[in-house]
């Protein structure tokens, strides 16, 4: 494979790729050894024109893995090994990095965090490039997705060093990778999943987005209509109450800021005697006393300074300040007099103030608000009255808008229905061919449509159900009612392969999707996966020698048990080693010349 082109050092410094050794203090020793995969099958000047690929993965402190770095190349890479050796480590790590829910139990014991980085080549993936550019995450034709999980349950994800949410990570993953798990075929039994398969096959993403947008707009309008219709039933009674409440506030002649002003005046009147005494004293001390008032004393100071006959600029400034102070003091005394004259401290005024404050308080308590909010309440009541008085017009306006949205919905839904039916015919033909190719010689596949339960739904006008017929003369029955586990696995694999071909996904990972398949059928499965590998990057974890023999590259996972430790190695197999591994897969631990010959025959014609 050569040195990885992914510039991971832009994010952090990684352990060299070729040989990585790691251990734990209280968990088994793990050793990951990788060697570069030869790409001679492609040729020096030939490059696959797939949309993109996973070029590198780095895993640190993931379960019992302390550190792992691995490069990948184009084509079909098969990964085999004994049960329990850890073949699914890569798949689990990729899932986690691309937004799968994290459990803190995956963090290696006594480690401070789990750290997973994926590097993708997106030079031929215009969709991924456009998405990254729109999010301001773009950084050339390499893309690094990284996720760190902490022991307290927090996690941090980045794309090209930019922080992002798990939702954004999952959104981006749609453009670059598909993972088909070993238990995914069970989801095929769910009708909603069957509809998703068909829509993915037919590239209905944009149509479904329009459908859902119209549906939710229509639904929100329906909620508003229901509320207005309910209000219309009790409109007369509610209008009567609202008008009474509004008129009560209107008759109160409310003024902006009135409560605060009246409260201050009431406080002044309540403390009237004390206020008058203090103000009188202040006036006397300021200007009225001939002997000790501030004004008189200041005037004496001015006279003494004026008696000084010398010329001095500093003294002149002091004289100016004293004169200014005298003017300000006189003005202050005048204002104090005016303030006292304006005070109306009669008992009658106190009674009027208390009556007004009591009215405002009672009105506020009736509406469960502060007296300061009475004017806002009056405005709110007026709006509610106007809304109820015009409720018929509002209902008609919403209905008209709803009709417009439903018309758009019907148009898009009809387009979606026609496209689904057209795609269903193609899918039926392709799946039937693959079923028969995979050993179900009389198998037939059919897509049926039923009218949706509601007039308008986020999935369109119909529901999709997959039907099969596995024997001549039998009627078609829903998938979940007829197929065995092995048959379901084959149908699921056929769907996955066909969908992957149609989707033209950048990278594909198959995690033991060949479970329940063997013999001649297994060889056909391998051929299907290899065909995919000619168009895109495919990584397949398999237990079938017929599949493993058809890989462009072969990685072997083995568990090594030492005296006080357990280690795991991932290594690229040579041609001779591939024969030995295929022989082991064919016969187990007892390898004979016959199994060796069988293994060699499986590899016959392989260009690796």
Coordinates of C-alpha atoms in Angstrom, one line a residue, residues 3-605:
X3 CA 3.0 5.2 2.9
X4 CA -0.4 6.7 3.8
X5 CA -1.1 9.9 1.9
X6 CA -3.3 11.1 4.7
X7 CA -1.6 14.0 6.6
X8 CA -2.6 12.8 10.0
X9 CA 0.2 14.8 11.6
X10 CA -1.9 17.9 11.0
X11 CA -4.0 16.8 13.9
X12 CA -1.5 14.9 16.1
X13 CA 1.6 12.8 16.0
X14 CA 0.9 9.1 15.4
X15 CA 2.9 6.0 15.9
X16 CA 4.6 4.8 12.7
X17 CA 2.3 2.6 10.6
X18 CA 4.2 -0.5 9.8
X19 CA 4.8 -2.0 13.2
X20 CA 2.9 -1.0 16.3
X21 CA 3.3 -2.7 19.7
X22 CA 1.2 -1.8 22.6
X23 CA 0.4 -3.3 26.0
X24 CA -1.8 -2.7 29.1
X25 CA -0.9 -2.9 32.7
X26 CA -3.9 -4.9 33.9
X27 CA -5.3 -6.2 30.6
X28 CA -3.8 -8.6 28.1
X29 CA -0.9 -7.4 26.0
X30 CA -2.0 -6.5 22.5
X31 CA 0.4 -6.3 19.6
X32 CA -0.8 -5.1 16.2
X33 CA 1.6 -5.7 13.3
X34 CA 0.6 -4.4 9.9
X35 CA 2.5 -4.6 6.6
X36 CA 1.7 -2.8 3.4
X37 CA -0.7 -4.4 1.0
X38 CA 0.6 -4.8 -2.6
X39 CA -1.4 -3.0 -5.2
X40 CA 0.1 -4.7 -8.2
X41 CA -3.3 -5.9 -9.4
X42 CA -4.2 -2.4 -10.2
X43 CA -1.1 -1.7 -12.3
X44 CA 1.4 1.2 -12.0
X45 CA -0.6 3.7 -14.1
X46 CA -4.1 2.4 -13.4
X47 CA -6.3 3.9 -10.6
X48 CA -9.8 2.9 -9.7
X49 CA -12.2 5.8 -10.3
X50 CA -14.3 5.2 -7.1
X51 CA -15.8 8.2 -5.2
X52 CA -13.3 7.9 -2.4
X53 CA -11.8 5.6 0.1
X54 CA -10.7 5.0 3.7
X55 CA -7.0 5.4 3.6
X56 CA -5.9 5.1 7.2
X57 CA -7.3 4.3 10.7
X58 CA -5.7 5.0 14.0
X59 CA -7.1 3.6 17.3
X60 CA -5.9 4.3 20.7
X61 CA -7.1 2.9 24.1
X62 CA -10.1 1.2 22.5
X63 CA -11.3 -1.8 24.7
X64 CA -8.0 -3.8 25.0
X65 CA -6.2 -2.0 22.1
X66 CA -3.7 0.5 23.3
X67 CA -2.6 1.7 19.9
X68 CA -3.3 0.5 16.3
X69 CA -2.5 2.2 13.0
X70 CA -3.4 0.6 9.7
X71 CA -3.4 1.7 6.0
X72 CA -6.0 0.6 3.4
X73 CA -5.9 0.5 -0.4
X74 CA -8.5 0.2 -3.1
X75 CA -10.2 -3.0 -4.1
X76 CA -11.6 -5.9 -2.0
X77 CA -9.7 -6.3 1.3
X78 CA -10.7 -9.5 3.2
X79 CA -10.0 -9.9 6.9
X80 CA -10.0 -13.3 8.4
X81 CA -8.9 -14.9 11.6
X82 CA -9.9 -17.3 14.4
X83 CA -13.0 -16.7 16.5
X84 CA -12.3 -14.3 19.3
X85 CA -9.2 -12.9 17.6
X86 CA -10.8 -9.4 17.3
X87 CA -11.7 -9.2 13.6
X88 CA -14.5 -6.7 14.4
X89 CA -12.2 -4.2 16.1
X90 CA -11.9 -2.1 13.0
X91 CA -15.7 -2.1 12.3
X92 CA -16.5 -1.2 15.9
X93 CA -14.0 1.6 15.9
X94 CA -15.2 3.0 12.5
X95 CA -18.8 2.9 13.8
X96 CA -17.8 4.8 16.9
X97 CA -15.9 7.4 15.1
X98 CA -18.8 8.0 12.7
X99 CA -21.3 8.8 15.4
X100 CA -22.5 5.6 17.0
X101 CA -23.6 5.9 20.7
X102 CA -20.5 5.6 22.9
X103 CA -20.3 3.6 26.2
X104 CA -17.5 4.5 28.5
X105 CA -16.8 0.7 28.9
X106 CA -15.0 0.8 25.6
X107 CA -12.2 3.0 27.1
X108 CA -9.2 0.8 27.9
X109 CA -8.7 0.2 31.6
X110 CA -6.8 3.0 33.4
X111 CA -6.7 5.1 30.2
X112 CA -7.7 8.8 30.3
X113 CA -9.5 8.7 27.0
X114 CA -10.3 6.6 23.9
X115 CA -9.1 8.2 20.6
X116 CA -10.1 7.1 17.1
X117 CA -9.1 8.8 13.8
X118 CA -10.2 8.0 10.3
X119 CA -8.6 9.4 7.1
X120 CA -10.5 9.5 3.9
X121 CA -9.4 10.4 0.3
X122 CA -12.3 12.4 -1.1
X123 CA -10.6 13.6 -4.3
X124 CA -13.3 11.9 -6.5
X125 CA -16.2 12.6 -4.1
X126 CA -17.8 15.9 -5.2
X127 CA -20.8 15.4 -2.7
X128 CA -18.4 15.1 0.3
X129 CA -16.4 18.0 -0.9
X130 CA -19.5 20.2 -1.3
X131 CA -20.7 19.2 2.1
X132 CA -17.4 20.0 3.8
X133 CA -17.2 23.4 2.0
X134 CA -20.7 24.3 3.0
X135 CA -19.8 23.6 6.6
X136 CA -16.5 25.4 6.4
X137 CA -14.7 22.1 7.1
X138 CA -12.9 21.7 3.8
X139 CA -9.2 21.1 3.7
X140 CA -8.0 19.7 0.4
X141 CA -8.8 16.2 -0.8
X142 CA -8.1 14.5 2.5
X143 CA -10.6 14.4 5.3
X144 CA -9.8 13.4 8.9
X145 CA -12.7 12.4 11.2
X146 CA -11.7 12.1 14.8
X147 CA -13.6 11.2 18.0
X148 CA -12.4 11.2 21.6
X149 CA -14.4 9.6 24.4
X150 CA -13.7 10.5 28.1
X151 CA -14.4 8.3 31.2
X152 CA -17.1 10.8 32.5
X153 CA -19.2 10.1 29.4
X154 CA -18.3 13.2 27.4
X155 CA -17.1 12.9 23.9
X156 CA -15.5 15.3 21.3
X157 CA -15.7 14.9 17.6
X158 CA -13.9 16.9 14.9
X159 CA -13.8 17.0 11.1
X160 CA -10.5 18.3 9.8
X161 CA -9.8 19.7 13.3
X162 CA -13.2 21.6 13.4
X163 CA -15.4 20.7 16.4
X164 CA -18.8 19.2 15.3
X165 CA -21.8 17.3 16.7
X166 CA -22.4 13.6 16.3
X167 CA -25.4 14.4 14.1
X168 CA -23.1 16.2 11.7
X169 CA -20.6 13.3 11.8
X170 CA -23.4 10.9 10.9
X171 CA -24.6 13.2 8.1
X172 CA -21.1 13.3 6.6
X173 CA -20.7 9.5 6.9
X174 CA -23.6 9.2 4.4
X175 CA -21.3 10.6 1.7
X176 CA -18.2 8.5 2.4
X177 CA -19.0 5.1 3.9
X178 CA -21.6 2.3 4.3
X179 CA -21.3 -0.5 6.9
X180 CA -23.3 -3.7 6.4
X181 CA -23.3 -5.6 9.7
X182 CA -23.7 -9.3 10.3
X183 CA -27.1 -8.8 11.9
X184 CA -28.4 -6.2 9.5
X185 CA -30.4 -8.8 7.5
X186 CA -32.8 -9.0 10.5
X187 CA -33.8 -5.4 10.0
X188 CA -35.0 -6.4 6.5
X189 CA -38.0 -8.0 8.1
X190 CA -39.3 -4.6 9.2
X191 CA -41.6 -3.0 6.6
X192 CA -40.3 0.5 7.2
X193 CA -36.8 -0.7 6.6
X194 CA -38.0 -2.4 3.3
X195 CA -39.3 1.0 2.1
X196 CA -36.0 2.6 3.0
X197 CA -34.2 0.0 0.9
X198 CA -36.3 0.8 -2.1
X199 CA -36.0 4.5 -1.7
X200 CA -32.2 4.3 -1.3
X201 CA -32.0 2.1 -4.4
X202 CA -34.0 4.7 -6.4
X203 CA -32.2 7.8 -4.9
X204 CA -35.4 9.3 -3.5
X205 CA -33.6 11.5 -0.9
X206 CA -34.6 14.8 -2.5
X207 CA -38.2 13.7 -3.1
X208 CA -38.5 12.5 0.4
X209 CA -37.1 15.7 1.8
X210 CA -39.8 17.6 -0.1
X211 CA -42.5 15.2 1.1
X212 CA -41.5 15.6 4.7
X213 CA -41.2 19.4 4.5
X214 CA -44.8 19.6 3.0
X215 CA -46.1 17.1 5.5
X216 CA -44.8 18.9 8.6
X217 CA -46.0 22.3 7.3
X218 CA -49.4 20.7 6.7
X219 CA -49.4 19.1 10.1
X220 CA -48.5 22.4 11.9
X221 CA -51.3 24.2 10.0
X222 CA -53.7 21.4 11.1
X223 CA -52.7 21.9 14.7
X224 CA -53.4 25.6 14.4
X225 CA -56.8 24.9 12.7
X226 CA -57.8 22.5 15.5
X227 CA -57.0 25.1 18.0
X228 CA -59.0 27.8 16.2
X229 CA -61.9 25.5 15.6
X230 CA -62.0 24.7 19.3
X231 CA -61.9 28.4 20.1
X232 CA -64.7 29.1 17.7
X233 CA -67.0 26.8 19.5
X234 CA -66.8 28.9 22.7
X235 CA -66.1 32.2 21.0
X236 CA -69.2 34.1 22.2
X237 CA -68.6 33.2 25.8
X238 CA -64.9 34.0 25.6
X239 CA -65.5 37.2 23.7
X240 CA -67.9 38.4 26.4
X241 CA -65.3 37.7 29.1
X242 CA -62.5 39.3 27.2
X243 CA -64.5 42.4 26.4
X244 CA -65.5 42.8 30.0
X245 CA -61.9 42.5 31.1
X246 CA -60.7 44.9 28.4
X247 CA -63.3 47.6 29.3
X248 CA -62.4 47.3 32.9
X249 CA -58.8 48.2 32.1
X250 CA -59.9 50.8 29.6
X251 CA -62.1 52.5 32.2
X252 CA -59.2 52.6 34.6
X253 CA -57.4 55.1 32.3
X254 CA -54.0 53.4 32.8
X255 CA -50.9 55.6 32.4
X256 CA -47.4 54.4 31.5
X257 CA -45.2 54.2 34.6
X258 CA -48.2 55.2 36.8
X259 CA -47.7 52.6 39.5
X260 CA -44.1 53.6 40.2
X261 CA -44.9 57.3 40.3
X262 CA -47.9 56.9 42.6
X263 CA -45.9 54.6 44.9
X264 CA -43.2 57.2 45.3
X265 CA -45.8 60.0 46.0
X266 CA -47.5 57.8 48.5
X267 CA -44.2 57.2 50.3
X268 CA -43.6 60.9 50.4
X269 CA -47.0 61.7 51.9
X270 CA -46.7 58.9 54.4
X271 CA -43.5 60.4 55.7
X272 CA -44.7 64.0 55.3
X273 CA -43.9 65.5 58.7
X274 CA -40.3 64.2 58.7
X275 CA -39.8 65.3 55.1
X276 CA -41.0 68.9 55.8
X277 CA -38.8 69.2 58.9
X278 CA -35.7 68.0 57.0
X279 CA -36.4 70.2 54.0
X280 CA -36.9 73.3 56.2
X281 CA -33.6 72.6 58.0
X282 CA -31.8 72.2 54.7
X283 CA -33.2 75.6 53.4
X284 CA -32.3 77.3 56.6
X285 CA -28.7 76.0 56.6
X286 CA -28.4 76.8 52.9
X287 CA -29.7 80.4 52.4
X288 CA -32.1 81.7 55.0
X289 CA -30.1 82.1 58.2
X290 CA -28.3 85.5 58.5
X291 CA -25.7 84.1 60.9
X292 CA -24.9 80.5 60.2
X293 CA -26.2 79.7 56.7
X294 CA -23.9 78.3 54.1
X295 CA -24.6 81.2 51.9
X296 CA -23.7 83.8 54.5
X297 CA -20.5 82.0 55.5
X298 CA -19.5 81.7 51.9
X299 CA -20.2 85.4 51.3
X300 CA -17.9 86.3 54.2
X301 CA -15.1 84.1 52.8
X302 CA -15.5 86.0 49.5
X303 CA -15.3 89.3 51.2
X304 CA -12.1 88.4 53.1
X305 CA -10.4 87.2 49.9
X306 CA -11.5 90.4 48.0
X307 CA -9.7 92.5 50.7
X308 CA -6.4 91.1 49.5
X309 CA -4.9 93.7 47.1
X310 CA -2.0 91.7 45.6
X311 CA -2.0 90.5 42.0
X312 CA -1.8 86.7 41.9
X313 CA -3.1 84.4 39.1
X314 CA -3.7 81.5 41.5
X315 CA -5.6 83.7 43.9
X316 CA -7.7 85.0 41.1
X317 CA -8.7 81.5 40.2
X318 CA -9.7 80.8 43.8
X319 CA -11.9 83.9 43.8
X320 CA -13.6 82.7 40.7
X321 CA -14.3 79.3 42.3
X322 CA -15.8 80.9 45.4
X323 CA -18.0 83.1 43.3
X324 CA -19.2 80.1 41.3
X325 CA -19.9 78.2 44.5
X326 CA -22.0 81.1 45.8
X327 CA -24.1 81.1 42.7
X328 CA -24.6 77.3 42.8
X329 CA -25.5 77.5 46.5
X330 CA -28.1 80.2 45.9
X331 CA -29.6 78.2 43.0
X332 CA -29.8 75.1 45.3
X333 CA -31.6 77.1 48.0
X334 CA -34.1 78.4 45.4
X335 CA -34.8 74.8 44.1
X336 CA -35.3 73.5 47.6
X337 CA -37.9 76.2 48.2
X338 CA -39.7 75.4 44.9
X339 CA -39.7 71.7 45.8
X340 CA -41.3 72.4 49.1
X341 CA -43.9 74.6 47.5
X342 CA -44.8 71.8 45.0
X343 CA -45.4 69.2 47.8
X344 CA -49.1 68.7 48.4
X345 CA -49.2 67.1 51.8
X346 CA -52.9 67.3 52.5
X347 CA -54.8 64.3 53.9
X348 CA -57.2 64.5 51.0
X349 CA -54.5 63.8 48.5
X350 CA -53.2 60.9 50.6
X351 CA -56.7 59.3 50.4
X352 CA -56.9 59.8 46.6
X353 CA -53.5 58.2 46.2
X354 CA -54.3 55.2 48.3
X355 CA -57.6 54.7 46.4
X356 CA -55.8 54.7 43.1
X357 CA -53.1 52.4 44.2
X358 CA -55.7 50.0 45.6
X359 CA -57.5 49.9 42.2
X360 CA -54.3 49.2 40.3
X361 CA -53.4 46.5 42.8
X362 CA -56.8 44.8 42.6
X363 CA -56.7 44.8 38.8
X364 CA -53.2 43.3 38.7
X365 CA -54.2 40.6 41.2
X366 CA -57.3 39.7 39.1
X367 CA -55.0 39.0 36.1
X368 CA -52.2 37.4 38.2
X369 CA -49.6 40.0 37.0
X370 CA -47.6 42.9 38.4
X371 CA -49.4 46.4 38.4
X372 CA -46.6 47.5 36.1
X373 CA -47.8 45.0 33.5
X374 CA -51.4 46.2 33.3
X375 CA -51.0 48.2 30.1
X376 CA -49.4 45.1 28.4
X377 CA -52.3 43.0 29.6
X378 CA -54.7 45.5 28.1
X379 CA -52.9 45.3 24.7
X380 CA -52.9 41.5 24.9
X381 CA -56.7 41.4 25.6
X382 CA -57.3 43.7 22.6
X383 CA -55.3 41.4 20.3
X384 CA -57.2 38.3 21.5
X385 CA -60.5 40.1 21.0
X386 CA -59.5 41.0 17.4
X387 CA -58.4 37.5 16.8
X388 CA -61.6 36.0 18.0
X389 CA -63.7 38.5 16.1
X390 CA -61.9 37.6 12.9
X391 CA -61.5 33.8 13.6
X392 CA -63.5 32.8 10.5
X393 CA -61.2 34.7 8.3
X394 CA -58.2 33.2 10.0
X395 CA -59.6 29.7 9.6
X396 CA -60.3 30.2 5.9
X397 CA -56.8 31.6 5.4
X398 CA -55.2 28.6 7.1
X399 CA -57.4 26.2 5.1
X400 CA -56.3 27.9 1.9
X401 CA -52.7 27.7 2.9
X402 CA -53.2 24.0 3.8
X403 CA -54.8 23.3 0.4
X404 CA -51.8 24.9 -1.3
X405 CA -49.3 22.8 0.7
X406 CA -51.4 19.6 0.1
X407 CA -51.4 20.3 -3.6
X408 CA -47.6 20.5 -3.6
X409 CA -47.5 17.4 -1.5
X410 CA -49.8 15.5 -3.9
X411 CA -47.7 16.5 -6.8
X412 CA -44.4 15.3 -5.1
X413 CA -46.1 12.2 -3.7
X414 CA -47.4 11.2 -7.1
X415 CA -43.9 11.7 -8.6
X416 CA -42.5 9.6 -5.7
X417 CA -45.1 6.8 -6.2
X418 CA -44.4 6.6 -9.9
X419 CA -40.6 6.5 -9.3
X420 CA -41.1 3.8 -6.6
X421 CA -43.1 1.6 -8.9
X422 CA -40.5 2.0 -11.7
X423 CA -37.6 1.3 -9.4
X424 CA -39.5 -1.7 -7.9
X425 CA -39.6 -3.4 -11.3
X426 CA -35.9 -3.0 -11.7
X427 CA -35.2 -4.1 -8.1
X428 CA -37.5 -7.1 -8.5
X429 CA -35.6 -8.3 -11.6
X430 CA -32.1 -7.7 -10.0
X431 CA -33.0 -9.4 -6.7
X432 CA -34.6 -12.3 -8.4
X433 CA -31.5 -12.8 -10.5
X434 CA -29.2 -12.6 -7.5
X435 CA -31.4 -15.0 -5.5
X436 CA -31.2 -17.6 -8.2
X437 CA -27.5 -17.0 -8.5
X438 CA -27.1 -17.5 -4.8
X439 CA -28.6 -20.9 -4.8
X440 CA -32.4 -20.2 -4.7
X441 CA -32.9 -21.5 -8.2
X442 CA -36.7 -21.0 -8.1
X443 CA -36.7 -17.9 -6.0
X444 CA -38.6 -14.8 -7.1
X445 CA -38.8 -11.4 -5.5
X446 CA -41.6 -8.9 -5.6
X447 CA -42.3 -5.4 -4.3
X448 CA -46.0 -4.7 -3.4
X449 CA -47.6 -1.4 -2.5
X450 CA -50.4 -0.6 -0.1
X451 CA -52.2 2.6 0.4
X452 CA -50.9 4.6 3.4
X453 CA -53.1 4.6 6.5
X454 CA -53.5 8.4 6.4
X455 CA -54.2 10.8 3.6
X456 CA -50.9 12.5 4.0
X457 CA -47.8 11.0 5.6
X458 CA -44.1 11.8 5.8
X459 CA -43.4 8.7 3.7
X460 CA -45.7 9.3 0.8
X461 CA -48.9 7.7 -0.4
X462 CA -48.0 4.1 0.0
X463 CA -46.4 1.5 2.2
X464 CA -43.9 -0.9 0.7
X465 CA -43.7 -4.6 1.5
X466 CA -41.2 -7.2 0.1
X467 CA -42.7 -10.5 -1.0
X468 CA -40.9 -13.7 -2.0
X469 CA -41.7 -17.0 -3.6
X470 CA -39.0 -19.7 -3.0
X471 CA -40.8 -22.7 -4.5
X472 CA -42.7 -23.2 -7.8
X473 CA -46.4 -23.2 -7.5
X474 CA -46.5 -21.3 -4.2
X475 CA -48.0 -17.9 -3.8
X476 CA -45.9 -14.8 -3.0
X477 CA -45.8 -14.2 0.8
X478 CA -44.3 -11.3 2.9
X479 CA -40.6 -11.8 3.5
X480 CA -41.0 -12.3 7.2
X481 CA -43.5 -15.2 6.8
X482 CA -41.7 -17.5 4.4
X483 CA -37.9 -17.4 4.3
X484 CA -35.5 -19.3 6.5
X485 CA -32.4 -17.7 8.1
X486 CA -30.1 -18.8 5.3
X487 CA -32.5 -17.6 2.7
X488 CA -32.9 -14.3 4.5
X489 CA -29.1 -13.8 4.6
X490 CA -28.8 -14.4 0.9
X491 CA -31.6 -12.0 0.0
X492 CA -30.2 -9.4 2.4
X493 CA -26.7 -9.8 0.8
X494 CA -28.2 -9.4 -2.7
X495 CA -29.9 -6.2 -1.6
X496 CA -26.8 -4.9 0.0
X497 CA -24.7 -5.6 -3.1
X498 CA -27.2 -4.1 -5.5
X499 CA -27.8 -1.1 -3.3
X500 CA -24.1 -0.5 -3.0
X501 CA -23.6 -0.7 -6.7
X502 CA -26.5 1.7 -7.3
X503 CA -25.3 4.1 -4.5
X504 CA -21.7 4.2 -5.7
X505 CA -20.6 4.7 -2.2
X506 CA -17.0 5.7 -1.5
X507 CA -16.2 2.8 0.9
X508 CA -18.1 -0.3 1.9
X509 CA -17.6 -2.5 4.9
X510 CA -19.2 -5.9 5.2
X511 CA -19.1 -7.5 8.6
X512 CA -19.7 -11.3 8.2
X513 CA -22.8 -10.7 6.0
X514 CA -22.0 -14.2 4.5
X515 CA -23.2 -15.9 7.7
X516 CA -25.4 -18.9 6.9
X517 CA -23.9 -19.3 3.4
X518 CA -21.5 -22.0 2.2
X519 CA -20.5 -24.2 -0.7
X520 CA -20.9 -23.0 -4.3
X521 CA -23.0 -20.1 -3.1
X522 CA -20.1 -18.8 -1.0
X523 CA -18.0 -18.6 -4.1
X524 CA -20.7 -16.5 -5.8
X525 CA -20.8 -14.2 -2.8
X526 CA -17.1 -13.7 -3.1
X527 CA -17.5 -12.9 -6.8
X528 CA -20.1 -10.3 -6.0
X529 CA -17.9 -8.7 -3.4
X530 CA -14.9 -8.7 -5.8
X531 CA -17.0 -7.1 -8.5
X532 CA -17.8 -4.4 -6.0
X533 CA -14.1 -4.1 -5.3
X534 CA -13.4 -3.3 -8.9
X535 CA -15.6 -0.2 -8.6
X536 CA -15.0 0.9 -5.0
X537 CA -13.1 0.1 -1.9
X538 CA -14.6 -2.9 0.0
X539 CA -13.5 -4.3 3.3
X540 CA -15.0 -7.6 4.2
X541 CA -14.7 -9.6 7.4
X542 CA -15.4 -13.2 6.5
X543 CA -15.2 -16.7 7.8
X544 CA -15.7 -18.3 4.3
X545 CA -12.5 -19.4 2.4
X546 CA -14.4 -19.0 -0.9
X547 CA -14.8 -15.3 -0.1
X548 CA -11.4 -14.8 1.3
X549 CA -9.8 -16.3 -1.8
X550 CA -11.2 -13.6 -4.0
X551 CA -9.8 -10.6 -2.1
X552 CA -7.4 -8.2 -3.8
X553 CA -5.7 -7.9 -0.3
X554 CA -5.8 -10.4 2.6
X555 CA -5.4 -9.3 6.2
X556 CA -5.1 -11.9 8.9
X557 CA -6.0 -11.4 12.5
X558 CA -4.5 -13.9 15.0
X559 CA -4.5 -14.1 18.7
X560 CA -1.2 -15.1 20.4
X561 CA -1.4 -16.4 23.9
X562 CA 1.9 -16.1 25.9
X563 CA 2.8 -17.0 29.4
X564 CA 1.5 -13.9 31.0
X565 CA -0.1 -12.1 28.1
X566 CA -2.3 -12.3 25.1
X567 CA -1.5 -10.5 21.9
X568 CA -3.2 -10.0 18.6
X569 CA -1.5 -9.4 15.2
X570 CA -3.0 -8.0 12.0
X571 CA -0.7 -8.7 9.0
X572 CA -0.9 -8.8 5.2
X573 CA -0.5 -12.3 3.9
X574 CA 1.7 -13.4 1.1
X575 CA 0.5 -15.8 -1.6
X576 CA 1.9 -18.8 0.3
X577 CA 0.4 -17.6 3.6
X578 CA -2.9 -17.1 1.9
X579 CA -2.9 -20.8 0.9
X580 CA -2.2 -21.8 4.5
X581 CA -4.9 -19.5 5.9
X582 CA -7.5 -20.8 3.3
X583 CA -6.5 -24.4 4.2
X584 CA -7.1 -23.6 7.9
X585 CA -10.5 -22.1 7.1
X586 CA -11.4 -25.2 5.1
X587 CA -10.4 -27.9 7.6
X588 CA -9.6 -26.2 10.9
X589 CA -6.4 -27.1 12.7
X590 CA -5.7 -30.3 10.8
X591 CA -4.3 -29.3 7.4
X592 CA -3.6 -32.0 4.8
X593 CA -2.2 -32.0 1.3
X594 CA -5.7 -32.3 0.1
X595 CA -6.8 -29.1 1.9
X596 CA -3.7 -27.4 0.6
X597 CA -4.6 -28.4 -2.9
X598 CA -8.1 -27.2 -2.4
X599 CA -6.9 -23.8 -1.1
X600 CA -4.6 -23.4 -4.1
X601 CA -7.5 -24.2 -6.4
X602 CA -9.5 -21.4 -4.7
X603 CA -6.7 -19.0 -5.4
X604 CA -6.3 -20.2 -9.0
X605 CA -6.8 -17.3 -11.4

